[in-house]
Each structure stands twice: as C-alpha cells, then as structure tokens.
PDB file of C-alpha atoms in Angstrom:
ATOM      1  CA  GLN A  92     -23.183  -4.199  -3.160  1.00  0.00           C
ATOM      2  CA  LYS A  93     -19.124  -4.991  -3.203  1.00  0.00           C
ATOM      3  CA  GLU A  94     -17.581  -8.755  -2.941  1.00  0.00           C
ATOM      4  CA  VAL A  95     -14.612  -7.917  -0.923  1.00  0.00           C
ATOM      5  CA  GLU A  96     -14.861  -4.615   0.055  1.00  0.00           C
ATOM      6  CA  GLN A  97     -11.190  -2.731   2.224  1.00  0.00           C
ATOM      7  CA  ASN A  98     -10.705   1.431   3.344  1.00  0.00           C
ATOM      8  CA  SER A  99      -8.699   2.761   0.112  1.00  0.00           C
ATOM      9  CA  GLY A 100      -6.491   3.990   2.447  1.00  0.00           C
ATOM     10  CA  PRO A 101      -3.350   5.746   2.500  1.00  0.00           C
ATOM     11  CA  LEU A 102      -3.034   4.551   6.145  1.00  0.00           C
ATOM     12  CA  SER A 103      -0.248   6.012   8.677  1.00  0.00           C
ATOM     13  CA  VAL A 104       1.636   4.686  10.957  1.00  0.00           C
ATOM     14  CA  PRO A 105       4.830   5.669  12.797  1.00  0.00           C
ATOM     15  CA  GLU A 106       7.754   3.153  12.542  1.00  0.00           C
ATOM     16  CA  GLY A 107       7.239   0.574  15.057  1.00  0.00           C
ATOM     17  CA  ALA A 108       3.655   0.349  15.152  1.00  0.00           C
ATOM     18  CA  ILE A 109       1.419  -2.001  15.007  1.00  0.00           C
ATOM     19  CA  ALA A 110      -0.886  -1.537  11.307  1.00  0.00           C
ATOM     20  CA  SER A 111      -4.511  -3.014  11.294  1.00  0.00           C
ATOM     21  CA  LEU A 112      -6.027  -3.569   8.389  1.00  0.00           C
ATOM     22  CA  ASN A 113      -9.208  -4.533   7.565  1.00  0.00           C
ATOM     23  CA  CYS A 114     -11.248  -6.521   4.795  1.00  0.00           C
ATOM     24  CA  THR A 115     -15.058  -7.391   4.728  1.00  0.00           C
ATOM     25  CA  TYR A 116     -16.742  -9.436   2.229  1.00  0.00           C
ATOM     26  CA  SER A 117     -19.886 -10.416   1.554  1.00  0.00           C
ATOM     27  CA  ASP A 118     -20.683 -13.757   1.087  1.00  0.00           C
ATOM     28  CA  ARG A 119     -21.080 -16.022   4.311  1.00  0.00           C
ATOM     29  CA  GLY A 120     -19.947 -19.001   2.109  1.00  0.00           C
ATOM     30  CA  SER A 121     -16.646 -18.043   1.546  1.00  0.00           C
ATOM     31  CA  GLN A 122     -14.217 -20.520   3.223  1.00  0.00           C
ATOM     32  CA  SER A 123     -10.900 -19.273   1.666  1.00  0.00           C
ATOM     33  CA  PHE A 124      -8.572 -15.969   2.893  1.00  0.00           C
ATOM     34  CA  PHE A 125      -5.641 -14.587   1.604  1.00  0.00           C
ATOM     35  CA  TRP A 126      -3.472 -11.536   2.132  1.00  0.00           C
ATOM     36  CA  TYR A 127      -1.877 -10.271  -0.760  1.00  0.00           C
ATOM     37  CA  ARG A 128       1.218  -7.339  -0.669  1.00  0.00           C
ATOM     38  CA  GLN A 129       1.942  -5.270  -3.763  1.00  0.00           C
ATOM     39  CA  TYR A 130       3.823  -2.848  -4.226  1.00  0.00           C
ATOM     40  CA  SER A 131       4.457   0.301  -6.513  1.00  0.00           C
ATOM     41  CA  GLY A 132       4.693  -1.159 -10.265  1.00  0.00           C
ATOM     42  CA  LYS A 133       5.625  -5.169  -9.124  1.00  0.00           C
ATOM     43  CA  SER A 134       2.837  -7.873  -9.027  1.00  0.00           C
ATOM     44  CA  PRO A 135       1.118  -9.286  -5.656  1.00  0.00           C
ATOM     45  CA  GLU A 136       2.647 -11.714  -3.505  1.00  0.00           C
ATOM     46  CA  LEU A 137       1.213 -14.334  -1.399  1.00  0.00           C
ATOM     47  CA  ILE A 138       1.878 -12.566   2.912  1.00  0.00           C
ATOM     48  CA  MET A 139      -0.701 -15.028   4.450  1.00  0.00           C
ATOM     49  CA  PHE A 140      -3.826 -17.367   4.024  1.00  0.00           C
ATOM     50  CA  ILE A 141      -6.672 -18.341   6.741  1.00  0.00           C
ATOM     51  CA  TYR A 142      -9.625 -20.573   6.395  1.00  0.00           C
ATOM     52  CA  SER A 143     -10.850 -21.137   9.864  1.00  0.00           C
ATOM     53  CA  ASN A 144     -12.074 -18.700  12.882  1.00  0.00           C
ATOM     54  CA  GLY A 145      -9.551 -16.835  15.188  1.00  0.00           C
ATOM     55  CA  ASP A 146      -6.306 -16.502  14.794  1.00  0.00           C
ATOM     56  CA  LYS A 147      -3.167 -17.209  12.569  1.00  0.00           C
ATOM     57  CA  GLU A 148       0.222 -15.950  13.545  1.00  0.00           C
ATOM     58  CA  ASP A 149       3.014 -15.604  11.039  1.00  0.00           C
ATOM     59  CA  GLY A 150       6.510 -13.486  12.208  1.00  0.00           C
ATOM     60  CA  ARG A 151       5.067  -9.719  12.109  1.00  0.00           C
ATOM     61  CA  PHE A 152       1.974 -10.826  11.071  1.00  0.00           C
ATOM     62  CA  THR A 153      -1.485 -11.826  11.937  1.00  0.00           C
ATOM     63  CA  ALA A 154      -4.177 -12.435  10.190  1.00  0.00           C
ATOM     64  CA  GLN A 155      -7.461 -12.878  11.728  1.00  0.00           C
ATOM     65  CA  LEU A 156     -11.122 -14.893  10.447  1.00  0.00           C
ATOM     66  CA  ASN A 157     -14.961 -13.335  11.902  1.00  0.00           C
ATOM     67  CA  LYS A 158     -17.364 -15.483   9.522  1.00  0.00           C
ATOM     68  CA  ALA A 159     -20.060 -14.514  11.868  1.00  0.00           C
ATOM     69  CA  SER A 160     -19.240 -11.030  11.746  1.00  0.00           C
ATOM     70  CA  GLN A 161     -17.841 -11.957   7.421  1.00  0.00           C
ATOM     71  CA  TYR A 162     -15.002  -9.670   8.192  1.00  0.00           C
ATOM     72  CA  VAL A 163     -10.734 -10.313   8.093  1.00  0.00           C
ATOM     73  CA  SER A 164      -8.139  -8.258   9.052  1.00  0.00           C
ATOM     74  CA  LEU A 165      -4.056  -8.461   8.827  1.00  0.00           C
ATOM     75  CA  LEU A 166      -2.524  -6.941  12.030  1.00  0.00           C
ATOM     76  CA  ILE A 167       1.609  -6.006  11.163  1.00  0.00           C
ATOM     77  CA  ARG A 168       4.028  -5.646  14.537  1.00  0.00           C
ATOM     78  CA  ASP A 169       6.660  -3.458  14.035  1.00  0.00           C
ATOM     79  CA  SER A 170       6.402  -2.210  10.967  1.00  0.00           C
ATOM     80  CA  GLN A 171       9.012  -1.131   8.742  1.00  0.00           C
ATOM     81  CA  PRO A 172       8.993   1.391   5.925  1.00  0.00           C
ATOM     82  CA  SER A 173       9.697  -1.860   3.372  1.00  0.00           C
ATOM     83  CA  ASP A 174       6.087  -2.633   4.177  1.00  0.00           C
ATOM     84  CA  SER A 175       4.717  -0.108   3.039  1.00  0.00           C
ATOM     85  CA  ALA A 176       2.809  -1.256  -0.150  1.00  0.00           C
ATOM     86  CA  THR A 177      -0.348  -1.877  -0.976  1.00  0.00           C
ATOM     87  CA  TYR A 178      -2.015  -5.093   0.542  1.00  0.00           C
ATOM     88  CA  LEU A 179      -5.113  -6.748  -1.587  1.00  0.00           C
ATOM     89  CA  CYS A 180      -7.675  -9.051   0.755  1.00  0.00           C
ATOM     90  CA  ALA A 181      -8.776 -12.099  -1.595  1.00  0.00           C
ATOM     91  CA  VAL A 182     -11.901 -14.524  -0.795  1.00  0.00           C
ATOM     92  CA  ILE A 183     -12.823 -17.663  -2.608  1.00  0.00           C
ATOM     93  CA  PRO A 184     -16.768 -17.013  -2.050  1.00  0.00           C
ATOM     94  CA  THR A 185     -18.132 -20.439  -2.381  1.00  0.00           C
ATOM     95  CA  SER A 186     -16.950 -23.496  -1.823  1.00  0.00           C
ATOM     96  CA  GLY A 187     -16.172 -26.017  -4.652  1.00  0.00           C
ATOM     97  CA  THR A 188     -15.156 -23.081  -6.910  1.00  0.00           C
ATOM     98  CA  TYR A 189     -11.810 -21.429  -6.871  1.00  0.00           C
ATOM     99  CA  LYS A 190     -12.260 -17.568  -8.437  1.00  0.00           C
ATOM    100  CA  TYR A 191     -10.597 -15.623  -6.437  1.00  0.00           C
ATOM    101  CA  ILE A 192     -12.181 -12.351  -5.801  1.00  0.00           C
ATOM    102  CA  PHE A 193     -10.177  -9.602  -4.239  1.00  0.00           C
ATOM    103  CA  GLY A 194     -10.662  -5.569  -2.764  1.00  0.00           C
ATOM    104  CA  THR A 195      -9.503  -3.224  -4.148  1.00  0.00           C
ATOM    105  CA  GLY A 196      -6.259  -2.823  -1.566  1.00  0.00           C
ATOM    106  CA  THR A 197      -5.572  -0.452   1.096  1.00  0.00           C
ATOM    107  CA  ARG A 198      -2.088   1.967   0.818  1.00  0.00           C
ATOM    108  CA  LEU A 199       0.238   1.471   4.168  1.00  0.00           C
ATOM    109  CA  LYS A 200       2.734   4.042   4.264  1.00  0.00           C
ATOM    110  CA  VAL A 201       4.931   3.382   7.375  1.00  0.00           C
ATOM    111  CA  LEU A 202       6.734   6.398   8.609  1.00  0.00           C
ATOM    112  CA  ALA A 203      10.668   6.735   9.418  1.00  0.00           C
TER     113      ALA A 203
ATOM    114  CA  ASP B 282      11.199 -22.540 -11.739  1.00  0.00           C
ATOM    115  CA  ALA B 283      10.546 -19.575 -13.948  1.00  0.00           C
ATOM    116  CA  GLY B 284       7.556 -18.650 -12.295  1.00  0.00           C
ATOM    117  CA  VAL B 285       4.648 -17.300 -14.137  1.00  0.00           C
ATOM    118  CA  ILE B 286       5.542 -15.301 -17.656  1.00  0.00           C
ATOM    119  CA  GLN B 287       3.867 -13.028 -19.840  1.00  0.00           C
ATOM    120  CA  SER B 288       3.958 -11.283 -22.662  1.00  0.00           C
ATOM    121  CA  PRO B 289       4.327  -8.257 -23.841  1.00  0.00           C
ATOM    122  CA  ARG B 290       5.500  -6.750 -20.373  1.00  0.00           C
ATOM    123  CA  HIS B 291       4.687  -3.571 -22.826  1.00  0.00           C
ATOM    124  CA  GLU B 292       1.791  -2.641 -25.383  1.00  0.00           C
ATOM    125  CA  VAL B 293       0.594   0.459 -27.009  1.00  0.00           C
ATOM    126  CA  THR B 294      -1.614   0.944 -29.658  1.00  0.00           C
ATOM    127  CA  GLU B 295      -3.681   2.301 -31.283  1.00  0.00           C
ATOM    128  CA  MET B 296      -7.673   2.389 -31.061  1.00  0.00           C
ATOM    129  CA  GLY B 297      -8.888   0.259 -33.297  1.00  0.00           C
ATOM    130  CA  GLN B 298      -6.262  -3.090 -32.938  1.00  0.00           C
ATOM    131  CA  GLU B 299      -6.311  -6.146 -32.069  1.00  0.00           C
ATOM    132  CA  VAL B 300      -3.847  -6.856 -29.151  1.00  0.00           C
ATOM    133  CA  THR B 301      -3.104 -10.325 -28.216  1.00  0.00           C
ATOM    134  CA  LEU B 302      -1.372 -10.736 -24.764  1.00  0.00           C
ATOM    135  CA  ARG B 303       0.366 -14.217 -23.829  1.00  0.00           C
ATOM    136  CA  CYS B 304       1.005 -16.165 -20.850  1.00  0.00           C
ATOM    137  CA  LYS B 305       3.111 -19.628 -19.469  1.00  0.00           C
ATOM    138  CA  PRO B 306       1.929 -20.893 -16.748  1.00  0.00           C
ATOM    139  CA  ILE B 307       3.766 -22.381 -13.586  1.00  0.00           C
ATOM    140  CA  SER B 308       4.455 -25.731 -14.941  1.00  0.00           C
ATOM    141  CA  GLY B 309       2.415 -28.523 -13.363  1.00  0.00           C
ATOM    142  CA  HIS B 310       0.115 -25.769 -11.982  1.00  0.00           C
ATOM    143  CA  ASN B 311      -4.226 -26.972 -13.363  1.00  0.00           C
ATOM    144  CA  SER B 312      -5.541 -23.549 -13.012  1.00  0.00           C
ATOM    145  CA  LEU B 313      -4.667 -20.250 -14.451  1.00  0.00           C
ATOM    146  CA  PHE B 314      -6.389 -16.791 -14.311  1.00  0.00           C
ATOM    147  CA  TRP B 315      -6.963 -13.835 -15.925  1.00  0.00           C
ATOM    148  CA  TYR B 316      -6.863 -10.319 -14.455  1.00  0.00           C
ATOM    149  CA  ARG B 317      -6.417  -6.587 -15.125  1.00  0.00           C
ATOM    150  CA  GLN B 318      -5.793  -4.198 -12.826  1.00  0.00           C
ATOM    151  CA  THR B 319      -6.852  -0.710 -12.436  1.00  0.00           C
ATOM    152  CA  MET B 320      -6.707   2.289 -10.065  1.00  0.00           C
ATOM    153  CA  MET B 321     -10.634   3.249  -9.817  1.00  0.00           C
ATOM    154  CA  ARG B 322     -11.529  -0.375 -10.061  1.00  0.00           C
ATOM    155  CA  GLY B 323      -8.709  -2.466  -8.568  1.00  0.00           C
ATOM    156  CA  LEU B 324      -7.788  -6.652  -9.377  1.00  0.00           C
ATOM    157  CA  GLU B 325     -10.537  -7.894 -11.810  1.00  0.00           C
ATOM    158  CA  LEU B 326     -11.364 -11.276 -12.333  1.00  0.00           C
ATOM    159  CA  LEU B 327     -11.831 -11.689 -16.178  1.00  0.00           C
ATOM    160  CA  ILE B 328     -11.631 -15.653 -16.630  1.00  0.00           C
ATOM    161  CA  TYR B 329      -9.750 -18.906 -15.495  1.00  0.00           C
ATOM    162  CA  PHE B 330      -8.995 -22.256 -16.142  1.00  0.00           C
ATOM    163  CA  ASN B 331      -9.038 -24.572 -15.141  1.00  0.00           C
ATOM    164  CA  ASN B 332      -7.701 -27.934 -16.462  1.00  0.00           C
ATOM    165  CA  ASN B 333      -7.296 -26.150 -20.013  1.00  0.00           C
ATOM    166  CA  VAL B 334     -11.536 -25.842 -19.959  1.00  0.00           C
ATOM    167  CA  PRO B 335     -12.957 -22.135 -18.733  1.00  0.00           C
ATOM    168  CA  ILE B 336     -14.699 -22.401 -15.746  1.00  0.00           C
ATOM    169  CA  ASP B 337     -15.820 -18.277 -15.767  1.00  0.00           C
ATOM    170  CA  ASP B 338     -15.941 -16.212 -17.804  1.00  0.00           C
ATOM    171  CA  SER B 339     -18.553 -13.418 -16.389  1.00  0.00           C
ATOM    172  CA  GLY B 340     -15.677 -11.181 -15.795  1.00  0.00           C
ATOM    173  CA  MET B 341     -14.955 -10.920 -19.318  1.00  0.00           C
ATOM    174  CA  PRO B 342     -16.215  -7.534 -20.056  1.00  0.00           C
ATOM    175  CA  GLU B 343     -17.631  -7.677 -23.541  1.00  0.00           C
ATOM    176  CA  ASP B 344     -17.178  -9.886 -26.636  1.00  0.00           C
ATOM    177  CA  ARG B 345     -14.549  -7.987 -27.714  1.00  0.00           C
ATOM    178  CA  PHE B 346     -12.376  -9.856 -24.496  1.00  0.00           C
ATOM    179  CA  SER B 347     -11.625 -13.334 -25.636  1.00  0.00           C
ATOM    180  CA  ALA B 348      -9.372 -15.899 -23.593  1.00  0.00           C
ATOM    181  CA  LYS B 349      -8.357 -19.263 -24.981  1.00  0.00           C
ATOM    182  CA  MET B 350      -5.801 -22.351 -23.388  1.00  0.00           C
ATOM    183  CA  PRO B 351      -4.810 -24.280 -25.918  1.00  0.00           C
ATOM    184  CA  ASN B 352      -2.934 -26.074 -23.676  1.00  0.00           C
ATOM    185  CA  ALA B 353      -1.226 -26.663 -20.337  1.00  0.00           C
ATOM    186  CA  SER B 354       1.514 -24.614 -20.492  1.00  0.00           C
ATOM    187  CA  PHE B 355       0.067 -21.489 -22.744  1.00  0.00           C
ATOM    188  CA  SER B 356      -2.874 -19.033 -22.490  1.00  0.00           C
ATOM    189  CA  THR B 357      -3.820 -15.728 -24.327  1.00  0.00           C
ATOM    190  CA  LEU B 358      -6.070 -12.863 -23.712  1.00  0.00           C
ATOM    191  CA  LYS B 359      -7.196 -11.484 -26.958  1.00  0.00           C
ATOM    192  CA  ILE B 360      -8.442  -7.283 -27.366  1.00  0.00           C
ATOM    193  CA  GLN B 361     -10.056  -7.023 -30.869  1.00  0.00           C
ATOM    194  CA  PRO B 362     -10.899  -4.064 -31.228  1.00  0.00           C
ATOM    195  CA  SER B 363      -8.722  -1.752 -28.542  1.00  0.00           C
ATOM    196  CA  GLU B 364     -10.926   1.150 -27.048  1.00  0.00           C
ATOM    197  CA  PRO B 365      -8.725   3.512 -24.520  1.00  0.00           C
ATOM    198  CA  ARG B 366     -10.660   2.272 -21.998  1.00  0.00           C
ATOM    199  CA  ASP B 367      -9.109  -0.918 -21.741  1.00  0.00           C
ATOM    200  CA  SER B 368      -5.700   0.742 -20.698  1.00  0.00           C
ATOM    201  CA  ALA B 369      -4.440  -0.979 -17.766  1.00  0.00           C
ATOM    202  CA  VAL B 370      -1.751  -3.833 -16.466  1.00  0.00           C
ATOM    203  CA  TYR B 371      -3.374  -7.513 -17.519  1.00  0.00           C
ATOM    204  CA  PHE B 372      -2.223 -10.317 -15.081  1.00  0.00           C
ATOM    205  CA  CYS B 373      -1.810 -13.621 -15.387  1.00  0.00           C
ATOM    206  CA  ALA B 374      -1.947 -16.116 -11.680  1.00  0.00           C
ATOM    207  CA  SER B 375      -1.662 -20.520 -11.542  1.00  0.00           C
ATOM    208  CA  SER B 376      -2.178 -22.249  -8.963  1.00  0.00           C
ATOM    209  CA  THR B 377      -2.256 -25.421  -7.605  1.00  0.00           C
ATOM    210  CA  GLY B 378      -6.149 -25.116  -8.211  1.00  0.00           C
ATOM    211  CA  VAL B 379      -7.048 -26.598  -4.386  1.00  0.00           C
ATOM    212  CA  ALA B 380      -7.208 -23.202  -3.069  1.00  0.00           C
ATOM    213  CA  GLY B 381      -3.729 -22.056  -2.582  1.00  0.00           C
ATOM    214  CA  GLU B 382      -1.711 -19.679  -3.042  1.00  0.00           C
ATOM    215  CA  LEU B 383      -2.299 -17.455  -6.624  1.00  0.00           C
ATOM    216  CA  PHE B 384       1.212 -16.774  -8.646  1.00  0.00           C
ATOM    217  CA  PHE B 385       1.646 -14.136 -10.363  1.00  0.00           C
ATOM    218  CA  GLY B 386       3.691 -12.900 -13.481  1.00  0.00           C
ATOM    219  CA  GLU B 387       4.830  -9.185 -13.877  1.00  0.00           C
ATOM    220  CA  GLY B 388       1.991  -7.950 -15.777  1.00  0.00           C
ATOM    221  CA  SER B 389       1.166  -6.635 -18.967  1.00  0.00           C
ATOM    222  CA  ARG B 390       0.858  -3.055 -18.958  1.00  0.00           C
ATOM    223  CA  LEU B 391      -1.598  -2.202 -22.246  1.00  0.00           C
ATOM    224  CA  THR B 392      -2.412   1.362 -23.146  1.00  0.00           C
ATOM    225  CA  VAL B 393      -4.432   2.393 -26.098  1.00  0.00           C
ATOM    226  CA  LEU B 394      -4.300   5.795 -27.564  1.00  0.00           C
TER     227      LEU B 394
END
C-alpha cells in the first residue's frame, strides 16, 4: 500500500462547478497535510495546509480532513480554466519528523 | 528573496557519465529536500537535510546516488554512473523545518541517453 494515494484522473469538470479531489494516507500518526498545485512544466506550489480534523476554507478552496478515516480532500468552488493543473496531496507521516510524502497527483481539467 | 535556485535547468548526458545537480535554498531555511519526479512514480523523496545534516536518505535509489550539503546555502546531488532510468525532473525544496510550506526550485530536467 502506498503511503499517500490519489486518483490520477483526469478529473474533468465544467467551468463554474465544484471540483472535488481526494487523498488517502496509510500512517495513522500523520499530523500535517498539504495540497500543492503543479502546472505542466512548472514546480509545485502550496495551496493550503490543514492540521486539525474538519474544514478549512481559503477563498474558493476548502480542505477537509478526517483523521479517523485517514483521508483529506480539496474542494474548489467556481472552478476556472486556470485551475486546470495537477493537484498533489502531501503528508508528514510521523510526528517529530519533517519528511513530506507526496501522492502521485490528480490531474484536473476545467472545461470552458 | 530569489527563491530556491537550481542548476542546471536541463542536462542531457550519456549513460555512464557523472551528473551533478546543484541547489541553493532560501536564506534562513534550515531544511532541504531533494525529490525526483517521473510520470510513473510521481514525486519521490530522495533525501532531506536539517541544519546541513542528512536526516533521512532512505529514498536514495542506490549507491550511484549521493548528496551533500557542505553549508547552509548549498547542496549537491550526484549520480555516478548515470543510467537511462535516472531520466527525470529533480526538484530541490527548502523549508523552515517546522512542518510549514515547502518552497520548490524550478527543477533540473535530466535526460540520460
């Protein structure tokens, strides 16, 4: 079992719709969770981080964390064509270390 | 700040040659990470340093790979000898080391023929 798993996609949504991206992780002791966006040919950039169970909102983005079920999700409201990219979930699996483990990413396509 | 600086941006070499990738982290960041990205395997952590000391190198594929961080502002990743399966984009990233944001360089695209 991979430490961090994501559906590779592509996930296609129409412009203006809500895009829902999911990520599961294997280490129950994981403490910190991140969502990065990567445009084709570019480096990853941070969108959001979440440490506690529940929802965290930042503009059009909402991160959701459920430690009991070991999943973290990212919702993008009012999706725009400029949101088309690969979204990478990252987890720090063990408290006390700072070893960021990434999923393979989900490719999102927002159709105009 | 200039961000994380990597060089070279592109490297094409022949099998068996030595490859050295370089990274300058953001000033004040005390953690540095080397990742390799391929379509098949995604972003894989190779090694990370904290305060110039290698903390975890379990992701280094084999003895052909080595990494050093002689000071807080410079790190190298060396592959000797290189093989075609080493072709990938190699990213360096730095952070403040407290589970905060990872800042990535623009990557070094390596092609081994």
